[in-house]
Amino acid sequence: MHADLSRLTHRPERHYSAVVAQQGRVQLDADANEQTAIQLFQARTLAADLIGPHGGPRGATGFRIALRGGSRELDDLVIGGGRYYVDGILCDATRPQPGVPVPAHGTADTGKEGKEGQDGGEGELAAPPATWTYWDQPDGFRDPERPGDRLPTAFPYLVYLKVWERLVTAAEDPALREVALGSALPDTAARAKVVWQVLPLPAAALGLDSGDPTVDEVRAAFARWAEQAAAPGSRLAARSEHPGAADDEPCLVAPDARYRGPENQLYRVEVHDGGSAKDATFKWSRENGSVTFPVDGLDGTWVELATLGSDDKLDLDVGDLVEFVDTGYTSRGEAEPLLRVEEVDLPGRRVRLSGEPAPGVGRRPELHPFLRRWDHHESSRRTSGRGARDGRLRHGALPVEEGGWLPLEDGVEVWFAPGGSYRTGDFWLIPARTATGGVEWPTDPARRPLLQYPSGIAVHFAPLAWIAGEQTEPDLRLAFRPLAAGIPAADDAALAAEEEARAAESGDASYGSPYDASGPAPSRSQTTAAAEAAVDEEGTA
């Protein structure tokens, strides 16, 4: 989560059920965020326990997949609307429909107004699509010009659902900003968003490229693949050792403290280029990657910004490294080269970068492009106890070096475990505090830092369909029925007495009717009352 946070305190293994506020105490963002995390954890765990790894409600199960092929156009997938749960996370594939605008002056209020020549003819607008497709899914951002984004041409292949959660701030969604507060004030709360993507997976990746597997075999093969794909492959430790003679004054920084920063910080170490250690790179930020600058315009290497920052701590300077980001870039999980700020034009609110952004990034205003500042520099690469390094960056990020302590700044160091496999976007958070002169990181009884898997990104998967050809799409989804049922009119004893009463009314001799057949038949209400009285007597006996 690239947000301006103090720290994240939710620890599921401690089994806290609620955050309890106390009177007269300082209210922290970490407390409110932990309460949200506890509730989400409980709700999603309950849903996963009841539903299983994945499933949808019967009658409203979403993500039904249908192949739409064509000889002249690229293959497409129709994604049926509805809801589906993956590891307890709700995904909604229902496509929102636009509202009806106020009719233009002089036209009838038919809800079908349009202009001559537009789709639909006769002055009508074309009806909006009722469902999403593979090419226009809301967080997919698939590009037909990229061969890797196209659906496989060879059958069979599997279509699956990829789900994760990411943070959205006002830089990406301006509607989150309260305009009444003015542009000079910072934004307020951010939002967590569930992101889903429908993606193809070749049969060879599942080991099913030969034969005709059954649905159960496909599900089992996908479960093995998903378990491996979701498992983190890298670990990191952090430290900033504090000497025994610490200053007791919390407002002053001890001169011999290993963390020498003047302020409390939340360091973020994030994988940039994924892969093995020889290919992987990382970047870091002392502000959890929350320092962003919305982009108003792009002209080559010159970028016009909405603001250059509110103070010296949160602005841009020559030499800073930035990442050009927009909604599509974030959703695709890409790792384009970081760029260096070469020149700053304060009056014009512009900066000149060391190169142009990657093609397809930052060119579409509706995707809300912005710059994200990272705080590492080329000159900051030194390895503790092993001398100076060359300090060269790769694609603007720092090469991963395993098995040694790597300094960030002001005494904060990190250590990558050997043999790791790194994924773009995986991150670790390291709170650094001036009061202790150290970082908050789990340790063993000997105060040695413990290796930790990434704090995110947690990715979840579910199989949707096995595409063996046109009109051959075995459904791999699961469905569940509602738990609720009708309330019975009475208990078993009362129902048995009611049945006996019906038999007596019909003249069944086996029940020993006491009434004379020649006389008037007792009414149903009298018989039912007698039967209920008999049940009551039995219950009180």
PDB file of C-alpha atoms in Angstrom, residues 132-350:
ATOM      1  CA  TRP A 132     -17.359  -7.376 -19.846  1.00  0.00           C
ATOM      2  CA  THR A 133     -15.060  -9.073 -22.328  1.00  0.00           C
ATOM      3  CA  TYR A 134     -11.445 -10.148 -22.224  1.00  0.00           C
ATOM      4  CA  TRP A 135     -10.322  -7.032 -24.101  1.00  0.00           C
ATOM      5  CA  ASP A 136     -12.299  -4.434 -22.142  1.00  0.00           C
ATOM      6  CA  GLN A 137     -12.352  -5.921 -18.618  1.00  0.00           C
ATOM      7  CA  PRO A 138     -12.055  -3.016 -16.160  1.00  0.00           C
ATOM      8  CA  ASP A 139      -8.637  -3.820 -14.650  1.00  0.00           C
ATOM      9  CA  GLY A 140      -7.164  -5.984 -17.384  1.00  0.00           C
ATOM     10  CA  PHE A 141      -5.770  -3.325 -19.749  1.00  0.00           C
ATOM     11  CA  ARG A 142      -5.029  -5.920 -22.423  1.00  0.00           C
ATOM     12  CA  ASP A 143      -3.477  -4.490 -25.598  1.00  0.00           C
ATOM     13  CA  PRO A 144      -4.261  -6.223 -28.941  1.00  0.00           C
ATOM     14  CA  GLU A 145      -0.981  -4.874 -30.314  1.00  0.00           C
ATOM     15  CA  ARG A 146       0.994  -6.913 -27.788  1.00  0.00           C
ATOM     16  CA  PRO A 147       1.270 -10.543 -28.893  1.00  0.00           C
ATOM     17  CA  GLY A 148       1.688 -11.643 -25.279  1.00  0.00           C
ATOM     18  CA  ASP A 149      -1.739 -10.221 -24.411  1.00  0.00           C
ATOM     19  CA  ARG A 150      -3.613 -12.169 -27.065  1.00  0.00           C
ATOM     20  CA  LEU A 151      -5.481 -15.361 -26.331  1.00  0.00           C
ATOM     21  CA  PRO A 152      -3.670 -18.593 -27.267  1.00  0.00           C
ATOM     22  CA  THR A 153      -4.344 -19.788 -30.800  1.00  0.00           C
ATOM     23  CA  ALA A 154      -3.796 -23.439 -29.867  1.00  0.00           C
ATOM     24  CA  PHE A 155      -6.404 -25.396 -27.957  1.00  0.00           C
ATOM     25  CA  PRO A 156      -6.877 -26.359 -25.215  1.00  0.00           C
ATOM     26  CA  TYR A 157      -6.059 -23.694 -22.634  1.00  0.00           C
ATOM     27  CA  LEU A 158      -7.420 -22.705 -19.264  1.00  0.00           C
ATOM     28  CA  VAL A 159      -9.054 -19.387 -18.349  1.00  0.00           C
ATOM     29  CA  TYR A 160      -8.582 -18.351 -14.735  1.00  0.00           C
ATOM     30  CA  LEU A 161      -9.328 -15.490 -12.370  1.00  0.00           C
ATOM     31  CA  LYS A 162      -6.483 -13.534 -10.764  1.00  0.00           C
ATOM     32  CA  VAL A 163      -7.404 -11.448  -7.714  1.00  0.00           C
ATOM     33  CA  TRP A 164      -5.482  -9.082  -5.473  1.00  0.00           C
ATOM     34  CA  GLU A 165      -5.939  -5.840  -3.581  1.00  0.00           C
ATOM     35  CA  ARG A 166      -4.239  -2.502  -4.104  1.00  0.00           C
ATOM     36  CA  LEU A 167      -4.443   1.000  -2.727  1.00  0.00           C
ATOM     37  CA  VAL A 168      -5.966   3.965  -4.558  1.00  0.00           C
ATOM     38  CA  THR A 169      -5.230   7.551  -3.525  1.00  0.00           C
ATOM     39  CA  ALA A 170      -6.514  10.887  -4.780  1.00  0.00           C
ATOM     40  CA  ALA A 171      -3.623  11.034  -7.254  1.00  0.00           C
ATOM     41  CA  GLU A 172      -5.249   8.154  -9.138  1.00  0.00           C
ATOM     42  CA  ASP A 173      -8.893   8.928  -8.328  1.00  0.00           C
ATOM     43  CA  PRO A 174      -9.403  12.707  -7.959  1.00  0.00           C
ATOM     44  CA  ALA A 175     -12.988  12.123  -6.792  1.00  0.00           C
ATOM     45  CA  LEU A 176     -11.549  11.051  -3.409  1.00  0.00           C
ATOM     46  CA  ARG A 177     -10.339  14.588  -2.729  1.00  0.00           C
ATOM     47  CA  GLU A 178     -12.677  16.926  -0.880  1.00  0.00           C
ATOM     48  CA  VAL A 179     -12.529  20.093  -2.989  1.00  0.00           C
ATOM     49  CA  ALA A 180     -13.888  22.170  -0.094  1.00  0.00           C
ATOM     50  CA  LEU A 181     -10.543  21.670   1.684  1.00  0.00           C
ATOM     51  CA  GLY A 182      -8.714  23.438  -1.127  1.00  0.00           C
ATOM     52  CA  SER A 183      -5.848  22.277  -3.305  1.00  0.00           C
ATOM     53  CA  ALA A 184      -3.202  23.457  -0.827  1.00  0.00           C
ATOM     54  CA  LEU A 185      -4.167  20.866   1.796  1.00  0.00           C
ATOM     55  CA  PRO A 186      -3.204  17.184   1.443  1.00  0.00           C
ATOM     56  CA  ASP A 187      -5.739  14.561   0.518  1.00  0.00           C
ATOM     57  CA  THR A 188      -7.567  12.593   3.188  1.00  0.00           C
ATOM     58  CA  ALA A 189      -8.135   8.833   3.380  1.00  0.00           C
ATOM     59  CA  ALA A 190      -7.163   6.374   0.652  1.00  0.00           C
ATOM     60  CA  ARG A 191      -9.133   3.354  -0.563  1.00  0.00           C
ATOM     61  CA  ALA A 192      -8.350  -0.343  -0.891  1.00  0.00           C
ATOM     62  CA  LYS A 193      -9.615  -1.841  -4.133  1.00  0.00           C
ATOM     63  CA  VAL A 194     -10.177  -5.458  -5.150  1.00  0.00           C
ATOM     64  CA  VAL A 195      -8.657  -5.997  -8.593  1.00  0.00           C
ATOM     65  CA  TRP A 196      -9.631  -8.970 -10.756  1.00  0.00           C
ATOM     66  CA  GLN A 197      -8.359 -10.079 -14.132  1.00  0.00           C
ATOM     67  CA  VAL A 198      -9.487 -12.887 -16.423  1.00  0.00           C
ATOM     68  CA  LEU A 199      -6.365 -14.410 -18.012  1.00  0.00           C
ATOM     69  CA  PRO A 200      -5.446 -17.441 -20.145  1.00  0.00           C
ATOM     70  CA  LEU A 201      -3.023 -20.199 -19.168  1.00  0.00           C
ATOM     71  CA  PRO A 202      -1.656 -22.653 -21.752  1.00  0.00           C
ATOM     72  CA  ALA A 203      -2.311 -26.312 -21.088  1.00  0.00           C
ATOM     73  CA  ALA A 204       1.442 -26.982 -21.119  1.00  0.00           C
ATOM     74  CA  ALA A 205       1.867 -24.846 -17.982  1.00  0.00           C
ATOM     75  CA  LEU A 206      -0.416 -27.311 -16.186  1.00  0.00           C
ATOM     76  CA  GLY A 207       1.165 -30.412 -17.689  1.00  0.00           C
ATOM     77  CA  LEU A 208      -2.081 -31.154 -19.554  1.00  0.00           C
ATOM     78  CA  ASP A 209      -0.963 -30.582 -23.136  1.00  0.00           C
ATOM     79  CA  SER A 210      -1.658 -34.190 -24.074  1.00  0.00           C
ATOM     80  CA  GLY A 211      -4.732 -36.354 -23.641  1.00  0.00           C
ATOM     81  CA  ASP A 212      -8.275 -35.360 -22.772  1.00  0.00           C
ATOM     82  CA  PRO A 213      -8.347 -34.548 -19.039  1.00  0.00           C
ATOM     83  CA  THR A 214     -11.519 -34.587 -17.015  1.00  0.00           C
ATOM     84  CA  VAL A 215     -12.808 -31.522 -15.196  1.00  0.00           C
ATOM     85  CA  ASP A 216     -11.549 -32.865 -11.864  1.00  0.00           C
ATOM     86  CA  GLU A 217      -8.081 -33.446 -13.330  1.00  0.00           C
ATOM     87  CA  VAL A 218      -7.971 -29.897 -14.677  1.00  0.00           C
ATOM     88  CA  ARG A 219      -9.028 -28.468 -11.320  1.00  0.00           C
ATOM     89  CA  ALA A 220      -6.381 -30.509  -9.503  1.00  0.00           C
ATOM     90  CA  ALA A 221      -3.630 -29.443 -11.924  1.00  0.00           C
ATOM     91  CA  PHE A 222      -4.628 -25.807 -11.608  1.00  0.00           C
ATOM     92  CA  ALA A 223      -4.657 -26.013  -7.785  1.00  0.00           C
ATOM     93  CA  ARG A 224      -1.027 -27.195  -7.876  1.00  0.00           C
ATOM     94  CA  TRP A 225      -0.063 -24.392 -10.269  1.00  0.00           C
ATOM     95  CA  ALA A 226      -1.892 -21.733  -8.235  1.00  0.00           C
ATOM     96  CA  GLU A 227      -0.284 -22.833  -4.974  1.00  0.00           C
ATOM     97  CA  GLN A 228       3.157 -22.441  -6.510  1.00  0.00           C
ATOM     98  CA  ALA A 229       2.311 -19.134  -8.222  1.00  0.00           C
ATOM     99  CA  ALA A 230       0.922 -17.568  -5.032  1.00  0.00           C
ATOM    100  CA  ALA A 231       3.727 -18.702  -2.723  1.00  0.00           C
ATOM    101  CA  PRO A 232       6.308 -15.976  -1.981  1.00  0.00           C
ATOM    102  CA  GLY A 233       9.831 -16.887  -2.961  1.00  0.00           C
ATOM    103  CA  SER A 234      11.975 -14.273  -1.213  1.00  0.00           C
ATOM    104  CA  ARG A 235      12.707 -13.209   2.364  1.00  0.00           C
ATOM    105  CA  LEU A 236      14.240 -10.112   3.896  1.00  0.00           C
ATOM    106  CA  ALA A 237      15.481  -8.942   7.289  1.00  0.00           C
ATOM    107  CA  ALA A 238      16.063  -5.399   8.507  1.00  0.00           C
ATOM    108  CA  ARG A 239      18.013  -3.923  11.365  1.00  0.00           C
ATOM    109  CA  SER A 240      19.290  -0.742  12.901  1.00  0.00           C
ATOM    110  CA  GLU A 241      21.042  -1.782  16.079  1.00  0.00           C
ATOM    111  CA  HIS A 242      20.847   0.526  19.050  1.00  0.00           C
ATOM    112  CA  PRO A 243      23.728   0.731  21.570  1.00  0.00           C
ATOM    113  CA  GLY A 244      23.039   0.075  25.222  1.00  0.00           C
ATOM    114  CA  ALA A 245      23.604   3.673  26.426  1.00  0.00           C
ATOM    115  CA  ALA A 246      20.570   5.303  24.829  1.00  0.00           C
ATOM    116  CA  ASP A 247      19.372   8.801  25.538  1.00  0.00           C
ATOM    117  CA  ASP A 248      16.222   8.766  27.693  1.00  0.00           C
ATOM    118  CA  GLU A 249      14.889  11.960  26.182  1.00  0.00           C
ATOM    119  CA  PRO A 250      12.367  10.917  23.457  1.00  0.00           C
ATOM    120  CA  CYS A 251      12.520  14.333  21.771  1.00  0.00           C
ATOM    121  CA  LEU A 252      16.253  14.089  21.050  1.00  0.00           C
ATOM    122  CA  VAL A 253      18.107  11.708  18.780  1.00  0.00           C
ATOM    123  CA  ALA A 254      20.967   9.957  20.527  1.00  0.00           C
ATOM    124  CA  PRO A 255      24.192  10.829  18.705  1.00  0.00           C
ATOM    125  CA  ASP A 256      25.353   7.204  18.842  1.00  0.00           C
ATOM    126  CA  ALA A 257      22.002   5.722  17.740  1.00  0.00           C
ATOM    127  CA  ARG A 258      22.240   3.515  14.698  1.00  0.00           C
ATOM    128  CA  TYR A 259      19.119   5.040  13.168  1.00  0.00           C
ATOM    129  CA  ARG A 260      20.205   8.620  12.653  1.00  0.00           C
ATOM    130  CA  GLY A 261      17.215  10.030  10.806  1.00  0.00           C
ATOM    131  CA  PRO A 262      15.699  13.232  12.208  1.00  0.00           C
ATOM    132  CA  GLU A 263      12.106  11.978  11.868  1.00  0.00           C
ATOM    133  CA  ASN A 264      10.094   8.825  12.260  1.00  0.00           C
ATOM    134  CA  GLN A 265       9.790   7.062   8.911  1.00  0.00           C
ATOM    135  CA  LEU A 266       8.125   4.068   7.315  1.00  0.00           C
ATOM    136  CA  TYR A 267      10.648   2.625   4.894  1.00  0.00           C
ATOM    137  CA  ARG A 268       9.353   0.612   1.980  1.00  0.00           C
ATOM    138  CA  VAL A 269      11.600  -1.847   0.166  1.00  0.00           C
ATOM    139  CA  GLU A 270       9.927  -2.993  -3.055  1.00  0.00           C
ATOM    140  CA  VAL A 271      11.008  -5.390  -5.788  1.00  0.00           C
ATOM    141  CA  HIS A 272      11.206  -3.640  -9.162  1.00  0.00           C
ATOM    142  CA  ASP A 273      12.483  -6.189 -11.696  1.00  0.00           C
ATOM    143  CA  GLY A 274      11.554  -9.726 -10.758  1.00  0.00           C
ATOM    144  CA  GLY A 275      13.382 -12.987 -11.318  1.00  0.00           C
ATOM    145  CA  SER A 276      16.371 -14.601  -9.645  1.00  0.00           C
ATOM    146  CA  ALA A 277      18.893 -12.586  -7.650  1.00  0.00           C
ATOM    147  CA  LYS A 278      21.123 -11.953 -10.657  1.00  0.00           C
ATOM    148  CA  ASP A 279      18.252 -10.268 -12.527  1.00  0.00           C
ATOM    149  CA  ALA A 280      16.187  -8.770  -9.715  1.00  0.00           C
ATOM    150  CA  THR A 281      16.337  -5.153  -8.600  1.00  0.00           C
ATOM    151  CA  PHE A 282      14.722  -3.196  -5.791  1.00  0.00           C
ATOM    152  CA  LYS A 283      13.850   0.377  -4.863  1.00  0.00           C
ATOM    153  CA  TRP A 284      13.117   2.020  -1.541  1.00  0.00           C
ATOM    154  CA  SER A 285      11.275   4.985  -0.108  1.00  0.00           C
ATOM    155  CA  ARG A 286      11.389   6.538   3.353  1.00  0.00           C
ATOM    156  CA  GLU A 287       7.739   7.637   2.929  1.00  0.00           C
ATOM    157  CA  ASN A 288       6.282   4.231   1.952  1.00  0.00           C
ATOM    158  CA  GLY A 289       6.219   5.356  -1.685  1.00  0.00           C
ATOM    159  CA  SER A 290       3.457   7.861  -0.915  1.00  0.00           C
ATOM    160  CA  VAL A 291       5.153  10.956  -2.415  1.00  0.00           C
ATOM    161  CA  THR A 292       3.360  11.398  -5.738  1.00  0.00           C
ATOM    162  CA  PHE A 293       2.868  14.206  -8.247  1.00  0.00           C
ATOM    163  CA  PRO A 294      -0.193  14.158 -10.552  1.00  0.00           C
ATOM    164  CA  VAL A 295       0.705  14.796 -14.194  1.00  0.00           C
ATOM    165  CA  ASP A 296      -1.184  17.452 -16.168  1.00  0.00           C
ATOM    166  CA  GLY A 297       0.731  17.117 -19.431  1.00  0.00           C
ATOM    167  CA  LEU A 298       3.583  15.302 -21.156  1.00  0.00           C
ATOM    168  CA  ASP A 299       5.805  16.732 -23.900  1.00  0.00           C
ATOM    169  CA  GLY A 300       8.720  14.451 -24.663  1.00  0.00           C
ATOM    170  CA  THR A 301      10.893  14.423 -21.552  1.00  0.00           C
ATOM    171  CA  TRP A 302       9.181  17.476 -20.036  1.00  0.00           C
ATOM    172  CA  VAL A 303       6.383  16.695 -17.581  1.00  0.00           C
ATOM    173  CA  GLU A 304       3.875  19.293 -16.401  1.00  0.00           C
ATOM    174  CA  LEU A 305       2.744  18.605 -12.850  1.00  0.00           C
ATOM    175  CA  ALA A 306      -0.288  19.704 -10.851  1.00  0.00           C
ATOM    176  CA  THR A 307       2.043  20.535  -7.956  1.00  0.00           C
ATOM    177  CA  LEU A 308       5.724  20.253  -7.096  1.00  0.00           C
ATOM    178  CA  GLY A 309       5.100  19.370  -3.455  1.00  0.00           C
ATOM    179  CA  SER A 310       3.991  21.152  -0.330  1.00  0.00           C
ATOM    180  CA  ASP A 311       7.399  21.442   1.396  1.00  0.00           C
ATOM    181  CA  ASP A 312      11.082  20.567   1.069  1.00  0.00           C
ATOM    182  CA  LYS A 313      10.460  17.073   2.404  1.00  0.00           C
ATOM    183  CA  LEU A 314       7.802  16.188  -0.175  1.00  0.00           C
ATOM    184  CA  ASP A 315       9.037  17.958  -3.307  1.00  0.00           C
ATOM    185  CA  LEU A 316      11.163  17.006  -6.307  1.00  0.00           C
ATOM    186  CA  ASP A 317      14.834  17.906  -6.699  1.00  0.00           C
ATOM    187  CA  VAL A 318      17.371  17.375  -9.431  1.00  0.00           C
ATOM    188  CA  GLY A 319      18.767  13.868  -9.085  1.00  0.00           C
ATOM    189  CA  ASP A 320      15.597  12.299  -7.663  1.00  0.00           C
ATOM    190  CA  LEU A 321      14.457   9.018  -9.213  1.00  0.00           C
ATOM    191  CA  VAL A 322      10.799   8.781 -10.205  1.00  0.00           C
ATOM    192  CA  GLU A 323       8.483   6.132 -11.591  1.00  0.00           C
ATOM    193  CA  PHE A 324       5.940   7.125 -14.235  1.00  0.00           C
ATOM    194  CA  VAL A 325       2.691   5.478 -13.147  1.00  0.00           C
ATOM    195  CA  ASP A 326      -0.925   5.308 -14.265  1.00  0.00           C
ATOM    196  CA  THR A 327      -3.845   2.980 -13.575  1.00  0.00           C
ATOM    197  CA  GLY A 328      -3.020   0.645 -16.458  1.00  0.00           C
ATOM    198  CA  TYR A 329       0.641   0.394 -15.489  1.00  0.00           C
ATOM    199  CA  THR A 330      -0.262  -0.443 -11.899  1.00  0.00           C
ATOM    200  CA  SER A 331      -2.876  -3.047 -12.845  1.00  0.00           C
ATOM    201  CA  ARG A 332      -0.535  -4.819 -15.244  1.00  0.00           C
ATOM    202  CA  GLY A 333       2.196  -5.079 -12.601  1.00  0.00           C
ATOM    203  CA  GLU A 334       4.885  -3.897 -14.970  1.00  0.00           C
ATOM    204  CA  ALA A 335       8.408  -2.690 -14.189  1.00  0.00           C
ATOM    205  CA  GLU A 336       9.481   0.053 -16.580  1.00  0.00           C
ATOM    206  CA  PRO A 337      12.820   1.851 -16.015  1.00  0.00           C
ATOM    207  CA  LEU A 338      12.884   4.558 -13.370  1.00  0.00           C
ATOM    208  CA  LEU A 339      13.744   8.044 -14.630  1.00  0.00           C
ATOM    209  CA  ARG A 340      16.012  10.708 -13.145  1.00  0.00           C
ATOM    210  CA  VAL A 341      14.930  14.325 -12.640  1.00  0.00           C
ATOM    211  CA  GLU A 342      17.380  16.400 -14.692  1.00  0.00           C
ATOM    212  CA  GLU A 343      15.851  19.868 -14.391  1.00  0.00           C
ATOM    213  CA  VAL A 344      13.132  21.572 -12.355  1.00  0.00           C
ATOM    214  CA  ASP A 345      11.117  24.545 -13.652  1.00  0.00           C
ATOM    215  CA  LEU A 346       9.448  25.935 -10.527  1.00  0.00           C
ATOM    216  CA  PRO A 347       7.365  28.743 -12.148  1.00  0.00           C
ATOM    217  CA  GLY A 348       6.050  26.406 -14.816  1.00  0.00           C
ATOM    218  CA  ARG A 349       5.557  23.443 -12.443  1.00  0.00           C
ATOM    219  CA  ARG A 350       7.555  21.297 -14.839  1.00  0.00           C
TER     220      ARG A 350
END
